């Protein structure tokens, strides 16, 4: 199920989507946020518009009264719902015993420069720690109680937060995902703890050929930055 969510997430990236929700456990979806400068990623995809969007709004949509646009893929299996503030929700019907939810943020290492190098990796490691709603201990207890799978990871393209849980646990999973992406608290002790592990992580990458060689290949192929930026 989580692999399926990742596939939908990749579709979300290609079509400019970074977000979604399955309240009844009968669909796979992903939440997220889209940079307007990357809107050309939607090129080449054919969608049929079903709702006319309202005027530009920068607030986060929280109710059904918010105007939005829904588009369907050519095969009709995947829906992309876009809100005026740039939030896009990609969803796909998938009846089963688990529901998969993910948040995909367009903020991978390719968007970093000399002053922000390593930020995407740090944000990944700070996921599901202290936030406005949960402390680290409370977040960990909630995750363990879910009994499913919840994780985060960063790549050159984006930062991914994913969960595969029982249908009745989707609201809790969404709360965790929303808090860690929208309302995190970057406490000095958390940041300091993670910074202390960076030398070990770099040494670990250099000791493993399957991790070290791709890094060097990207560095050689994309010397001007972007995809040539290191993951760590």
CSV table of C-alpha atoms in Angstrom, one decimal:
chain,number,residue,atom,x,y,z
A,1,UNK,CA,0.0,0.0,0.0
A,2,UNK,CA,2.8,2.4,0.9
A,3,UNK,CA,4.5,1.7,-2.4
A,4,UNK,CA,1.3,2.5,-4.2
A,5,UNK,CA,1.1,5.8,-2.2
A,6,UNK,CA,4.7,6.5,-3.3
A,7,UNK,CA,3.6,5.9,-6.9
A,8,UNK,CA,0.7,8.3,-6.6
A,9,UNK,CA,3.1,10.7,-4.9
A,10,UNK,CA,5.4,10.6,-8.0
A,11,UNK,CA,2.4,11.3,-10.1
A,12,UNK,CA,1.6,14.2,-7.8
A,13,UNK,CA,5.1,15.6,-8.4
A,14,UNK,CA,4.8,15.3,-12.2
A,15,UNK,CA,1.4,17.0,-12.3
A,16,UNK,CA,2.4,19.7,-9.8
A,17,UNK,CA,0.6,18.0,-6.8
A,18,UNK,CA,2.1,17.7,-3.3
A,19,UNK,CA,-1.0,16.6,-1.2
A,20,UNK,CA,-4.3,14.3,-0.3
A,21,UNK,CA,-6.6,12.4,2.1
A,22,UNK,CA,-8.7,9.2,2.3
A,23,UNK,CA,-11.2,9.6,5.2
A,24,UNK,CA,-12.9,6.2,4.6
A,25,UNK,CA,-9.9,4.1,3.8
A,26,UNK,CA,-11.1,3.5,0.3
A,27,UNK,CA,-8.5,5.5,-1.6
A,28,UNK,CA,-4.9,6.4,-1.7
A,29,UNK,CA,-4.0,10.1,-1.5
A,30,UNK,CA,-1.2,12.6,-1.0
A,31,UNK,CA,-1.1,16.1,0.5
A,32,UNK,CA,1.3,18.8,-0.4
A,33,UNK,CA,2.4,22.2,-1.6
A,34,UNK,CA,3.4,23.4,-5.0
A,35,UNK,CA,5.9,26.1,-6.0
A,36,UNK,CA,4.3,28.2,-8.7
A,37,UNK,CA,7.7,28.4,-10.5
A,38,UNK,CA,7.5,24.6,-11.1
A,39,UNK,CA,4.0,24.7,-12.7
A,40,UNK,CA,5.5,23.5,-16.1
A,41,UNK,CA,5.7,20.0,-14.6
A,42,UNK,CA,2.1,19.6,-15.5
A,43,UNK,CA,2.9,19.8,-19.2
A,44,UNK,CA,2.1,16.7,-21.2
A,45,UNK,CA,-0.8,15.5,-19.0
A,46,UNK,CA,-4.4,15.7,-20.2
A,47,UNK,CA,-7.0,16.5,-17.6
A,48,UNK,CA,-10.7,17.4,-17.7
A,49,UNK,CA,-11.7,20.3,-15.5
A,50,UNK,CA,-14.9,19.8,-13.5
A,51,UNK,CA,-15.0,22.8,-11.2
A,52,UNK,CA,-14.1,26.5,-11.8
A,53,UNK,CA,-11.5,27.9,-9.3
A,54,UNK,CA,-12.2,31.0,-7.3
A,55,UNK,CA,-10.1,34.1,-6.8
A,56,UNK,CA,-6.5,33.8,-5.5
A,57,UNK,CA,-6.4,33.0,-1.8
A,58,UNK,CA,-3.3,32.3,0.3
A,59,UNK,CA,-5.0,30.7,3.3
A,60,UNK,CA,-5.0,26.9,3.9
A,61,UNK,CA,-8.4,25.4,2.8
A,62,UNK,CA,-10.1,23.8,5.8
A,63,UNK,CA,-13.7,23.4,4.7
A,64,UNK,CA,-15.9,22.2,1.8
A,65,UNK,CA,-17.0,25.8,1.0
A,66,UNK,CA,-13.5,26.6,-0.4
A,67,UNK,CA,-13.6,26.8,-4.2
A,68,UNK,CA,-11.4,24.3,-6.0
A,69,UNK,CA,-10.7,22.7,-9.4
A,70,UNK,CA,-10.7,18.9,-9.9
A,71,UNK,CA,-9.1,17.3,-12.9
A,72,UNK,CA,-9.0,13.6,-13.9
A,73,UNK,CA,-6.3,11.7,-15.6
A,74,UNK,CA,-6.9,10.2,-19.0
A,75,UNK,CA,-7.9,6.8,-17.6
A,76,UNK,CA,-10.1,8.4,-14.9
A,77,UNK,CA,-8.3,6.6,-12.0
A,78,UNK,CA,-6.4,9.6,-10.6
A,79,UNK,CA,-7.9,12.9,-9.5
A,80,UNK,CA,-6.0,16.1,-8.9
A,81,UNK,CA,-7.8,18.7,-6.8
A,82,UNK,CA,-6.3,22.2,-6.8
A,83,UNK,CA,-7.0,25.0,-4.4
A,84,UNK,CA,-6.5,28.7,-5.1
A,85,UNK,CA,-3.5,28.9,-2.6
A,86,UNK,CA,-1.5,26.3,-4.6
A,87,UNK,CA,-2.3,23.3,-2.5
A,88,UNK,CA,-3.0,20.2,-4.6
A,89,UNK,CA,-4.5,16.9,-3.6
A,90,UNK,CA,-3.9,13.8,-5.7
A,91,UNK,CA,-6.2,10.8,-4.9
A,92,UNK,CA,-6.9,7.4,-6.3
A,93,UNK,CA,-9.7,4.9,-5.4
A,94,UNK,CA,-8.1,1.8,-3.9
A,95,UNK,CA,-10.5,-0.4,-1.8
A,96,UNK,CA,-8.6,-2.4,0.8
A,97,UNK,CA,-7.9,-2.9,4.5
A,98,UNK,CA,-5.4,-0.1,4.7
A,99,UNK,CA,-5.4,3.6,3.7
A,100,UNK,CA,-2.2,5.4,2.5
A,101,UNK,CA,-1.7,9.1,3.0
A,102,UNK,CA,1.3,11.2,2.1
A,103,UNK,CA,2.6,14.7,2.1
A,104,UNK,CA,5.1,15.6,-0.7
A,105,UNK,CA,6.9,19.0,-0.3
A,106,UNK,CA,8.8,20.4,-3.3
A,107,UNK,CA,11.9,21.1,-1.3
A,108,UNK,CA,14.6,18.5,-2.0
A,109,UNK,CA,18.4,19.1,-2.0
A,110,UNK,CA,18.3,20.3,-5.7
A,111,UNK,CA,16.8,23.6,-4.5
A,112,UNK,CA,19.5,24.2,-1.9
A,113,UNK,CA,22.5,26.6,-2.2
A,114,UNK,CA,25.7,27.1,-0.2
A,115,UNK,CA,23.8,28.7,2.7
A,116,UNK,CA,21.1,26.1,2.9
A,117,UNK,CA,23.0,22.9,2.1
A,118,UNK,CA,21.7,20.0,4.1
A,119,UNK,CA,18.4,21.6,5.1
A,120,UNK,CA,16.2,19.0,3.3
A,121,UNK,CA,18.0,16.2,5.1
A,122,UNK,CA,17.7,18.0,8.4
A,123,UNK,CA,13.9,18.6,7.9
A,124,UNK,CA,13.5,14.9,7.2
A,125,UNK,CA,15.3,14.0,10.4
A,126,UNK,CA,13.2,16.5,12.4
A,127,UNK,CA,9.9,14.9,11.3
A,128,UNK,CA,7.5,13.7,13.9
A,129,UNK,CA,9.2,15.4,16.8
A,130,UNK,CA,8.1,18.4,18.7
A,131,UNK,CA,5.2,20.5,17.1
A,132,UNK,CA,2.4,22.8,18.3
A,133,UNK,CA,0.1,19.8,19.0
A,134,UNK,CA,2.5,17.0,20.0
A,135,UNK,CA,5.7,16.7,22.0
A,136,UNK,CA,8.3,14.1,20.7
A,137,UNK,CA,7.1,11.6,23.3
A,138,UNK,CA,3.4,12.2,22.4
A,139,UNK,CA,4.1,11.9,18.7
A,140,UNK,CA,6.0,8.6,19.2
A,141,UNK,CA,3.2,7.2,21.4
A,142,UNK,CA,0.6,8.1,18.7
A,143,UNK,CA,2.7,6.5,16.0
A,144,UNK,CA,3.2,3.3,18.0
A,145,UNK,CA,-0.5,3.2,18.8
A,146,UNK,CA,-1.5,3.4,15.1
A,147,UNK,CA,0.2,0.0,14.4
A,148,UNK,CA,0.8,0.9,10.8
A,149,UNK,CA,3.7,2.4,9.0
A,150,UNK,CA,4.6,6.1,9.1
A,151,UNK,CA,7.9,7.6,7.9
A,152,UNK,CA,9.7,10.5,6.3
A,153,UNK,CA,12.5,10.7,3.7
A,154,UNK,CA,14.2,13.3,1.6
A,155,UNK,CA,15.5,13.1,-2.0
A,156,UNK,CA,16.9,15.5,-4.5
A,157,UNK,CA,13.3,16.3,-5.7
A,158,UNK,CA,11.3,16.6,-2.5
A,159,UNK,CA,10.7,15.7,1.1
A,160,UNK,CA,8.2,12.9,1.6
A,161,UNK,CA,6.1,12.1,4.7
A,162,UNK,CA,4.1,8.9,4.3
A,163,UNK,CA,1.7,6.8,6.4
A,164,UNK,CA,-0.1,3.5,5.8
A,165,UNK,CA,-2.7,2.9,8.5
A,166,UNK,CA,-6.1,1.3,9.2
A,167,UNK,CA,-9.0,3.3,7.8
A,168,UNK,CA,-10.2,4.3,11.3
A,169,UNK,CA,-6.8,5.8,12.1
A,170,UNK,CA,-6.6,8.1,9.1
A,171,UNK,CA,-7.6,11.2,11.1
A,172,UNK,CA,-4.8,10.6,13.6
A,173,UNK,CA,-2.3,10.0,10.8
A,174,UNK,CA,-3.4,13.2,9.1
A,175,UNK,CA,-3.0,15.2,12.3
A,176,UNK,CA,0.6,13.9,12.7
A,177,UNK,CA,1.4,14.7,9.1
A,178,UNK,CA,-0.2,18.1,9.2
A,179,UNK,CA,1.6,19.1,12.4
A,180,UNK,CA,5.1,17.9,11.3
A,181,UNK,CA,4.8,19.8,8.0
A,182,UNK,CA,2.8,22.9,9.0
A,183,UNK,CA,3.4,23.5,12.7
A,184,UNK,CA,6.8,22.0,13.7
A,185,UNK,CA,8.9,23.3,16.6
A,186,UNK,CA,12.6,23.2,15.9
A,187,UNK,CA,14.0,23.1,19.4
A,188,UNK,CA,17.7,23.7,19.9
A,189,UNK,CA,18.2,20.4,21.6
A,190,UNK,CA,16.6,18.5,18.7
A,191,UNK,CA,18.7,20.3,16.1
A,192,UNK,CA,21.9,19.9,18.1
A,193,UNK,CA,21.3,16.2,18.5
A,194,UNK,CA,20.9,15.8,14.7
A,195,UNK,CA,23.8,18.0,13.8
A,196,UNK,CA,26.0,15.8,16.0
A,197,UNK,CA,25.1,12.7,13.9
A,198,UNK,CA,26.0,14.3,10.5
A,199,UNK,CA,29.8,13.4,10.6
A,200,UNK,CA,28.8,9.8,11.3
A,201,UNK,CA,26.2,9.8,8.5
A,202,UNK,CA,28.8,11.2,6.0
A,203,UNK,CA,31.3,8.5,7.0
A,204,UNK,CA,28.6,5.9,6.6
A,205,UNK,CA,27.8,7.0,3.1
A,206,UNK,CA,31.5,7.0,2.1
A,207,UNK,CA,31.8,3.4,3.3
A,208,UNK,CA,29.0,2.1,1.2
A,209,UNK,CA,29.6,2.0,-2.6
A,210,UNK,CA,25.9,1.8,-3.5
A,211,UNK,CA,25.4,5.1,-1.7
A,212,UNK,CA,28.7,6.8,-2.4
A,213,UNK,CA,28.9,6.2,-6.2
A,214,UNK,CA,25.5,7.7,-7.1
A,215,UNK,CA,26.4,10.8,-5.1
A,216,UNK,CA,29.7,11.2,-7.1
A,217,UNK,CA,27.9,10.5,-10.4
A,218,UNK,CA,25.3,13.2,-9.7
A,219,UNK,CA,28.1,15.6,-8.7
A,220,UNK,CA,30.0,14.9,-12.0
A,221,UNK,CA,26.9,15.1,-14.2
A,222,UNK,CA,25.4,18.3,-12.7
A,223,UNK,CA,28.3,20.5,-11.8
A,224,UNK,CA,26.2,23.7,-11.8
A,225,UNK,CA,24.3,22.5,-8.7
A,226,UNK,CA,20.6,21.5,-8.6
A,227,UNK,CA,20.7,17.7,-9.1
A,228,UNK,CA,24.4,17.8,-8.4
A,229,UNK,CA,23.9,19.0,-4.8
A,230,UNK,CA,24.6,16.3,-2.2
A,231,UNK,CA,21.8,14.7,-0.3
A,232,UNK,CA,23.5,15.3,3.1
